[in-house]
């Protein structure tokens, strides 16, 4: 048995060696000018690709990219297609009259990873499309530098697949949509750039799910995902302080929870170092999956245009009309031509991640020591239930001011009835004179007012809410 196993290993090693030899034989190499592969063109490491640690991409045969096609007629069983075989395409059920959505994974992943399967199933529920899961796992392995280099080759391969599909079905690049996670987001960018440079019309859409940071942050637009890579590019940033890029890369860029420290992710090593390291990054495909399911629901993952997370959480960016506020993820395309730039939103701590937003404004009384420096805790009650305790960040609330906060809530509370307000100051000693609270719901012009006109200690107080922005 051991002999048979060793024999198979030797055959595998010999076969790999032959592939490498043939790839080198058919490639023209130059330390200065780069490396060229038949069909896929040349790759150089001159500017803007001058990244000393990143090598040239591997040959296509070593990366072994596969395309698994799913349709509504076959949502669970895939057909393998490629960019040369007409018979495979004919048998696959691919329909060039429908939109084609390609899902591309990232570093040390494979084409059947659970998040890809969940997204594919959700997409096929929402629209009758061709969904292709791109599997480039052999090229996505450690070391990261090589995987980074291989993204350029995978981009060239997908470009060839799209050309093949268009030529066989009279389709156009405008009906193609690529959803790419981490390194896969930059692969999508390379596909779009090749399509644009070929003289064709642009790729229809790209969604970048937390594009990888290392070797891509603030690089030239040819190196990373960029708004020019498709007619519409939307990007979700969930880990901008580590694995994901903070660089604005789309027509619309979404920063849930500020783009870092996702709500519900561990802040320590209690669940082990791996979860601590990757949780923020891995939220991006999970948010996208739920954004597909959220289309048409009462929780559409609406985001708000704003300069920063600080301005957003202070309620400075809550005045846009609902049609001007795009929804993050799958539904973002509805805001094409209407929304641009940075957009912020909160999510829930666990699935379902979609959160609704209430603006809560506190009017503090005039007079000595009327304000407080503390974290405010509120619970909003309505006809559909209550928000649970929401802890707003500690801030200096000065006398005679109106301070607004954005409160994330997991459900539409309906007609608001009362609000419970407390703070975490020192009991009895630290008091706050609160005149009133005004609450507004996202996408609505209706306001609710609760009159307090009382000194509150940490025990807080409860008041009824009346519809309208009323004097107290």
Coordinates of C-alpha atoms in Angstrom, one line a residue:
X1 CA 0.0 0.0 0.0
X2 CA 2.8 2.4 0.9
X3 CA 4.6 1.5 -2.4
X4 CA 1.5 2.3 -4.3
X5 CA 1.1 5.6 -2.6
X6 CA 4.7 6.6 -3.1
X7 CA 4.3 5.6 -6.8
X8 CA 1.4 7.9 -7.2
X9 CA 3.3 10.7 -5.5
X10 CA 6.3 10.2 -7.9
X11 CA 3.9 10.3 -10.9
X12 CA 2.3 13.4 -9.6
X13 CA 5.7 15.1 -9.1
X14 CA 6.9 14.1 -12.5
X15 CA 3.6 15.4 -14.1
X16 CA 4.0 18.7 -12.3
X17 CA 7.6 18.9 -13.4
X18 CA 6.6 18.3 -17.1
X19 CA 4.0 21.1 -16.8
X20 CA 6.5 23.5 -15.4
X21 CA 9.0 22.6 -18.1
X22 CA 6.4 23.1 -20.9
X23 CA 5.3 26.4 -19.4
X24 CA 8.8 27.7 -19.3
X25 CA 9.4 26.4 -22.8
X26 CA 6.4 28.3 -24.2
X27 CA 7.0 31.4 -22.2
X28 CA 9.5 34.1 -23.0
X29 CA 11.2 35.5 -19.9
X30 CA 13.1 38.6 -19.2
X31 CA 14.1 40.1 -15.9
X32 CA 13.5 43.5 -17.3
X33 CA 10.5 43.1 -19.6
X34 CA 8.5 40.4 -17.9
X35 CA 7.0 37.1 -18.8
X36 CA 4.7 36.2 -21.7
X37 CA 2.2 33.3 -22.0
X38 CA 0.5 32.3 -25.2
X39 CA -3.1 33.4 -25.2
X40 CA -2.9 35.4 -22.0
X41 CA -0.3 38.0 -23.0
X42 CA 2.6 39.5 -21.1
X43 CA 3.0 40.4 -17.5
X44 CA 5.7 42.9 -16.4
X45 CA 6.8 44.1 -13.0
X46 CA 7.7 47.6 -14.2
X47 CA 5.8 50.6 -12.8
X48 CA 3.0 50.6 -11.8
X49 CA 3.5 46.9 -11.0
X50 CA 6.9 47.5 -9.4
X51 CA 6.4 45.6 -6.2
X52 CA 9.7 44.0 -5.2
X53 CA 8.3 41.1 -3.2
X54 CA 5.7 40.1 -5.8
X55 CA 6.9 37.7 -8.5
X56 CA 5.5 37.1 -12.0
X57 CA 2.3 35.1 -12.1
X58 CA 2.4 31.3 -12.5
X59 CA 1.4 29.7 -15.8
X60 CA -2.3 29.1 -16.3
X61 CA -1.9 25.3 -16.1
X62 CA -0.4 25.5 -12.7
X63 CA -3.2 27.8 -11.4
X64 CA -5.8 25.4 -12.8
X65 CA -8.7 27.8 -12.8
X66 CA -12.1 26.1 -13.1
X67 CA -15.5 27.6 -13.8
X68 CA -18.5 25.9 -12.2
X69 CA -21.8 27.0 -13.8
X70 CA -25.1 26.9 -12.0
X71 CA -28.6 27.9 -13.3
X72 CA -32.1 27.9 -12.0
X73 CA -32.6 24.6 -13.8
X74 CA -29.6 23.2 -12.0
X75 CA -29.1 25.2 -8.8
X76 CA -27.2 22.5 -6.9
X77 CA -25.3 20.6 -9.5
X78 CA -22.7 22.5 -11.5
X79 CA -21.5 22.1 -15.1
X80 CA -17.8 22.7 -15.7
X81 CA -17.2 25.0 -18.6
X82 CA -14.1 26.6 -20.1
X83 CA -13.0 29.1 -22.8
X84 CA -12.5 26.6 -25.6
X85 CA -15.0 23.7 -25.5
X86 CA -18.2 24.4 -27.5
X87 CA -19.7 20.9 -26.6
X88 CA -19.3 21.6 -22.8
X89 CA -21.0 25.0 -23.2
X90 CA -23.9 23.5 -25.2
X91 CA -24.6 20.8 -22.6
X92 CA -24.2 23.2 -19.6
X93 CA -27.5 25.1 -20.0
X94 CA -25.7 28.5 -20.2
X95 CA -28.1 31.1 -21.6
X96 CA -26.4 34.2 -23.2
X97 CA -29.7 36.1 -23.0
X98 CA -29.5 36.2 -19.2
X99 CA -27.1 38.1 -17.0
X100 CA -24.0 36.2 -16.0
X101 CA -22.7 36.6 -12.4
X102 CA -19.2 35.4 -11.5
X103 CA -18.2 34.9 -7.9
X104 CA -14.4 34.9 -7.2
X105 CA -12.8 33.8 -3.9
X106 CA -9.7 35.1 -2.2
X107 CA -6.5 33.9 -0.6
X108 CA -6.2 30.3 0.6
X109 CA -9.8 29.6 -0.4
X110 CA -11.5 27.4 -3.0
X111 CA -14.4 27.5 -5.3
X112 CA -16.8 25.5 -3.1
X113 CA -16.2 27.4 0.1
X114 CA -19.5 27.7 2.0
X115 CA -19.9 31.5 1.6
X116 CA -19.8 31.1 -2.2
X117 CA -22.4 28.4 -2.1
X118 CA -24.7 30.6 0.0
X119 CA -24.3 33.6 -2.2
X120 CA -25.0 31.5 -5.4
X121 CA -28.1 30.0 -3.9
X122 CA -29.4 33.4 -2.8
X123 CA -28.7 35.0 -6.2
X124 CA -30.6 32.2 -8.1
X125 CA -33.5 32.8 -5.8
X126 CA -33.6 36.5 -6.7
X127 CA -32.9 36.4 -10.4
X128 CA -32.8 33.9 -13.3
X129 CA -29.1 34.2 -14.2
X130 CA -26.1 32.2 -15.1
X131 CA -24.0 32.0 -11.9
X132 CA -20.4 30.9 -12.2
X133 CA -18.2 30.1 -9.2
X134 CA -14.6 30.7 -10.2
X135 CA -12.2 28.2 -8.5
X136 CA -8.5 29.2 -8.6
X137 CA -7.5 27.5 -5.3
X138 CA -4.2 26.2 -6.7
X139 CA -3.1 29.7 -7.4
X140 CA -4.5 31.1 -4.2
X141 CA -2.2 29.0 -1.9
X142 CA 0.6 30.2 0.4
X143 CA 2.8 32.2 -0.1
X144 CA 0.6 35.4 -0.3
X145 CA 3.1 37.1 -2.6
X146 CA 2.6 34.4 -5.3
X147 CA -1.2 34.4 -4.8
X148 CA -1.0 38.2 -5.3
X149 CA 0.9 37.7 -8.6
X150 CA -1.5 35.0 -9.7
X151 CA -4.5 37.4 -9.5
X152 CA -3.3 39.0 -12.8
X153 CA -3.3 35.6 -14.6
X154 CA -6.7 34.7 -13.2
X155 CA -8.0 38.1 -14.4
X156 CA -6.7 37.3 -17.9
X157 CA -8.3 33.8 -17.8
X158 CA -11.7 35.2 -16.9
X159 CA -11.4 37.8 -19.6
X160 CA -10.8 35.0 -22.1
X161 CA -13.9 33.1 -20.8
X162 CA -16.1 36.2 -21.2
X163 CA -14.8 36.6 -24.8
X164 CA -15.6 33.0 -25.5
X165 CA -19.1 33.2 -24.1
X166 CA -19.8 36.4 -25.9
X167 CA -18.6 35.0 -29.2
X168 CA -20.7 31.9 -28.9
X169 CA -23.9 33.6 -27.7
X170 CA -23.8 37.1 -29.2
X171 CA -23.7 38.4 -25.6
X172 CA -21.8 41.6 -24.5
X173 CA -19.6 42.4 -21.5
X174 CA -22.3 44.8 -20.2
X175 CA -24.4 41.8 -19.0
X176 CA -21.6 40.4 -16.9
X177 CA -21.3 41.1 -13.1
X178 CA -18.4 40.0 -11.0
X179 CA -18.5 39.6 -7.2
X180 CA -15.0 39.3 -5.8
X181 CA -13.8 38.9 -2.3
X182 CA -10.4 40.0 -1.0
X183 CA -7.9 39.1 -3.7
X184 CA -10.9 38.2 -5.8
X185 CA -11.9 41.9 -5.8
X186 CA -8.7 42.9 -7.6
X187 CA -9.1 39.9 -10.0
X188 CA -12.4 41.5 -11.0
X189 CA -10.6 44.8 -11.6
X190 CA -8.1 43.1 -13.9
X191 CA -10.9 41.5 -15.9
X192 CA -12.7 44.9 -16.2
X193 CA -9.5 46.7 -17.3
X194 CA -8.8 44.1 -20.0
X195 CA -12.3 44.4 -21.3
X196 CA -12.0 48.2 -21.4
X197 CA -8.6 48.1 -23.0
X198 CA -9.8 45.6 -25.7
X199 CA -12.0 48.3 -27.1
X200 CA -15.2 46.6 -26.1
X201 CA -17.9 48.2 -24.0
X202 CA -17.3 48.0 -20.3
X203 CA -18.0 45.2 -17.9
X204 CA -21.5 45.8 -16.5
X205 CA -20.8 45.7 -12.7
X206 CA -18.2 44.8 -10.1
X207 CA -18.8 44.3 -6.4
X208 CA -15.6 44.3 -4.3
X209 CA -16.0 42.6 -1.0
X210 CA -13.3 44.0 1.3
X211 CA -10.6 44.2 -1.3
X212 CA -7.2 42.9 -0.1
X213 CA -4.9 45.5 1.4
X214 CA -1.3 44.2 1.2
X215 CA 0.3 45.2 -2.1
X216 CA -2.8 47.1 -3.2
X217 CA -3.4 50.0 -0.8
X218 CA -3.0 53.4 -2.5
X219 CA -1.5 51.7 -5.6
X220 CA -2.0 52.9 -9.1
X221 CA -5.5 52.2 -10.4
X222 CA -4.0 49.7 -12.9
X223 CA -2.9 47.6 -10.0
X224 CA -6.0 47.6 -7.8
X225 CA -9.8 47.6 -8.2
X226 CA -10.9 51.0 -9.5
X227 CA -14.1 52.8 -10.6
X228 CA -13.1 52.7 -14.2
X229 CA -13.1 48.9 -14.3
X230 CA -16.8 48.6 -14.9
X231 CA -19.9 50.7 -15.6
X232 CA -20.7 50.4 -11.9
X233 CA -18.3 49.5 -9.1
X234 CA -19.5 49.2 -5.5
X235 CA -17.2 48.2 -2.7
X236 CA -17.7 47.0 0.8
X237 CA -15.0 47.7 3.4
X238 CA -15.1 45.7 6.6
X239 CA -11.4 45.4 7.8
X240 CA -9.6 48.6 6.8
X241 CA -7.1 48.4 9.6
X242 CA -5.7 45.1 8.6
X243 CA -6.6 42.6 5.8
X244 CA -8.9 44.9 3.8
X245 CA -8.1 48.1 1.9
X246 CA -9.2 51.5 3.1
X247 CA -8.7 52.9 -0.4
X248 CA -11.8 54.2 -2.1
X249 CA -12.2 51.9 -5.0
X250 CA -15.7 52.2 -6.4
X251 CA -18.3 54.7 -7.5
X252 CA -19.9 53.9 -4.1
X253 CA -17.9 52.7 -1.2
X254 CA -19.6 51.3 1.9
X255 CA -18.1 51.3 5.4
X256 CA -20.3 49.2 7.7
X257 CA -19.6 50.0 11.3
X258 CA -16.9 52.4 10.0
X259 CA -15.1 49.7 8.0
X260 CA -13.4 48.2 10.9
X261 CA -14.2 46.3 14.2
X262 CA -17.4 44.8 13.0
X263 CA -20.1 44.5 15.6
X264 CA -20.1 41.0 17.1
X265 CA -16.6 40.1 16.1
X266 CA -14.3 39.2 19.1
X267 CA -12.2 41.9 20.6
X268 CA -9.8 39.4 22.2
X269 CA -8.5 35.8 21.8
X270 CA -11.4 34.1 23.6
X271 CA -12.4 32.2 20.5
X272 CA -8.9 31.6 19.3
X273 CA -6.5 33.7 17.3
X274 CA -7.9 32.8 13.8
X275 CA -11.4 34.1 14.5
X276 CA -9.9 37.2 16.0
X277 CA -7.7 37.9 13.0
X278 CA -10.2 37.1 10.1
X279 CA -13.6 37.9 11.6
X280 CA -13.9 41.5 10.3
X281 CA -12.6 40.5 6.9
X282 CA -14.9 37.5 6.5
X283 CA -18.0 39.6 7.4
X284 CA -17.9 41.1 3.9
X285 CA -19.2 38.0 2.0
X286 CA -21.7 37.3 4.8
X287 CA -23.1 40.9 4.6
X288 CA -23.3 40.5 0.8
X289 CA -25.2 37.2 1.1
X290 CA -27.8 38.8 3.4
X291 CA -28.0 41.9 1.2
X292 CA -29.3 39.6 -1.6
X293 CA -32.0 38.2 0.7
X294 CA -32.8 41.7 2.0
X295 CA -33.9 43.1 -1.4
X296 CA -37.6 44.2 -1.1
X297 CA -37.6 43.6 2.7
X298 CA -38.2 46.1 5.5
X299 CA -34.5 46.0 6.3
X300 CA -32.7 46.8 3.0
X301 CA -29.2 47.6 4.5
X302 CA -29.6 51.3 3.7
X303 CA -26.4 53.4 4.0
X304 CA -25.9 57.1 4.4
X305 CA -23.5 59.4 2.5
X306 CA -21.0 60.9 5.0
X307 CA -17.5 62.1 5.3
X308 CA -16.6 59.9 8.3
X309 CA -17.9 57.4 10.7
X310 CA -17.7 60.0 13.4
X311 CA -20.0 62.3 11.5
X312 CA -22.4 59.4 10.8
X313 CA -22.7 58.2 14.4
X314 CA -23.3 61.8 15.6
X315 CA -26.3 62.0 13.3
X316 CA -24.9 64.6 10.9
X317 CA -25.7 62.6 7.8
X318 CA -29.3 61.5 8.4
X319 CA -31.1 63.9 6.1
X320 CA -30.9 62.1 2.7
X321 CA -34.1 61.0 1.1
X322 CA -34.5 57.2 1.0
X323 CA -34.0 57.1 -2.8
X324 CA -30.7 58.9 -2.5
X325 CA -29.4 56.5 0.2
X326 CA -28.1 53.3 -1.5
X327 CA -28.4 49.9 -0.1
X328 CA -25.2 48.0 0.6
X329 CA -24.4 44.9 -1.4
X330 CA -26.6 43.4 -4.1
X331 CA -29.2 46.2 -4.3
X332 CA -26.6 49.0 -4.6
X333 CA -27.0 49.1 -8.4
X334 CA -30.4 50.8 -7.9
X335 CA -28.5 54.0 -6.9
X336 CA -26.3 54.0 -10.0
X337 CA -25.9 57.7 -11.1
X338 CA -27.5 58.9 -7.9
X339 CA -25.0 58.0 -5.2
X340 CA -21.2 58.6 -5.1
X341 CA -18.5 58.4 -2.5
X342 CA -18.4 57.1 1.0
X343 CA -21.4 55.7 2.7
X344 CA -21.8 54.4 6.3
X345 CA -24.2 52.2 8.2
X346 CA -24.5 50.0 11.2
X347 CA -25.0 46.2 11.2
X348 CA -26.3 43.9 13.9
X349 CA -23.9 41.9 16.0
X350 CA -25.0 38.6 14.6
X351 CA -27.1 37.2 11.8
X352 CA -29.4 38.6 10.5
X353 CA -26.9 41.4 10.2
X354 CA -29.2 44.0 8.6
X355 CA -29.8 46.8 11.0
X356 CA -32.3 49.7 10.9
X357 CA -31.3 53.2 12.1
X358 CA -32.9 55.7 14.4
X359 CA -31.6 59.2 15.0
X360 CA -31.9 60.1 18.7
X361 CA -31.3 63.8 19.6
X362 CA -30.9 64.9 23.2
X363 CA -31.5 68.5 24.2
X364 CA -29.6 69.4 27.4
X365 CA -30.8 72.2 29.6
X366 CA -29.0 75.5 30.2
X367 CA -27.3 76.2 33.5
X368 CA -24.3 75.2 35.5
X369 CA -23.5 71.5 35.5
X370 CA -26.5 70.6 33.3
X371 CA -24.3 68.5 31.0
X372 CA -22.4 65.3 31.6
X373 CA -19.6 63.2 30.3
X374 CA -20.9 59.7 30.1
X375 CA -22.2 56.9 27.9
X376 CA -25.9 57.2 27.3
X377 CA -28.1 54.1 27.4
X378 CA -31.5 54.1 25.8
X379 CA -34.3 51.7 25.2
X380 CA -36.9 52.7 22.6
X381 CA -40.4 51.2 22.8
X382 CA -43.0 50.9 20.0
X383 CA -46.0 49.1 18.8
X384 CA -43.8 46.3 17.4
X385 CA -41.6 45.8 20.5
X386 CA -38.6 47.5 21.9
X387 CA -35.0 48.1 20.8
X388 CA -33.3 46.5 23.8
X389 CA -30.6 48.5 25.6
X390 CA -28.5 50.6 23.1
X391 CA -25.3 51.9 24.5
X392 CA -24.2 55.1 22.9
X393 CA -20.5 56.0 23.1
X394 CA -19.2 58.2 25.9
X395 CA -19.1 61.9 25.0
X396 CA -19.1 65.3 26.5
X397 CA -22.7 66.5 26.4
X398 CA -22.6 70.2 27.2
X399 CA -25.3 72.5 28.7
X400 CA -27.6 74.2 26.2
X401 CA -26.7 71.8 23.3
X402 CA -28.6 69.4 21.1
X403 CA -26.5 66.2 20.7
X404 CA -27.6 63.6 18.1
X405 CA -26.7 59.9 17.9
X406 CA -27.5 57.1 15.5
X407 CA -29.0 54.1 17.2
X408 CA -28.9 50.7 15.4
X409 CA -32.1 48.6 15.9
X410 CA -32.7 45.1 14.6
X411 CA -36.4 45.7 13.7
X412 CA -38.9 48.4 12.7
X413 CA -40.4 49.4 16.1
X414 CA -43.6 50.7 14.5
X415 CA -45.4 53.6 16.1
X416 CA -43.1 54.7 19.0
X417 CA -44.6 54.9 22.4
X418 CA -41.9 55.6 25.0
X419 CA -38.2 55.9 25.7
X420 CA -36.0 54.9 28.6
X421 CA -32.9 57.1 29.0
X422 CA -30.0 56.4 31.4
X423 CA -26.3 57.1 31.7
X424 CA -23.3 55.4 33.3
X425 CA -22.2 58.3 35.4
X426 CA -21.4 58.0 39.1
X427 CA -24.7 57.4 40.9
X428 CA -26.3 60.4 42.6
X429 CA -23.2 62.5 42.2
X430 CA -23.3 62.9 38.4
X431 CA -26.5 64.3 37.2
X432 CA -27.7 65.5 33.8
X433 CA -30.5 67.9 33.1
X434 CA -32.4 66.5 30.1
X435 CA -35.0 68.8 28.5
X436 CA -36.3 66.4 25.7
X437 CA -35.5 63.6 23.3
X438 CA -36.5 63.7 19.6
X439 CA -36.4 60.4 17.6
X440 CA -36.6 59.9 13.9
X441 CA -36.6 56.7 11.8
X442 CA -34.5 56.2 8.7
X443 CA -36.2 57.2 5.4
X444 CA -39.1 58.8 7.3
X445 CA -39.9 62.5 8.0
X446 CA -41.9 61.5 11.1
X447 CA -40.5 62.6 14.4
X448 CA -41.4 61.6 18.0
X449 CA -40.7 63.8 21.1
X450 CA -40.4 62.9 24.8
X451 CA -40.4 65.8 27.3
X452 CA -38.2 65.1 30.3
X453 CA -37.4 68.5 31.9
X454 CA -35.7 66.7 34.8
X455 CA -32.3 65.9 36.4
X456 CA -31.3 62.3 35.6
X457 CA -28.9 60.3 37.5
X458 CA -27.7 56.8 36.5
X459 CA -31.1 55.4 37.3
X460 CA -32.5 57.4 34.4
X461 CA -36.1 58.0 33.5
X462 CA -38.9 56.9 31.2
X463 CA -41.2 59.2 29.2
X464 CA -44.0 58.8 26.7
X465 CA -43.2 59.7 23.1
X466 CA -45.7 61.9 21.1
X467 CA -45.7 62.2 17.4
X468 CA -44.2 65.4 16.0
X469 CA -41.1 67.6 16.9
X470 CA -42.7 69.4 19.8
X471 CA -41.6 72.1 22.3
X472 CA -41.2 71.1 25.9

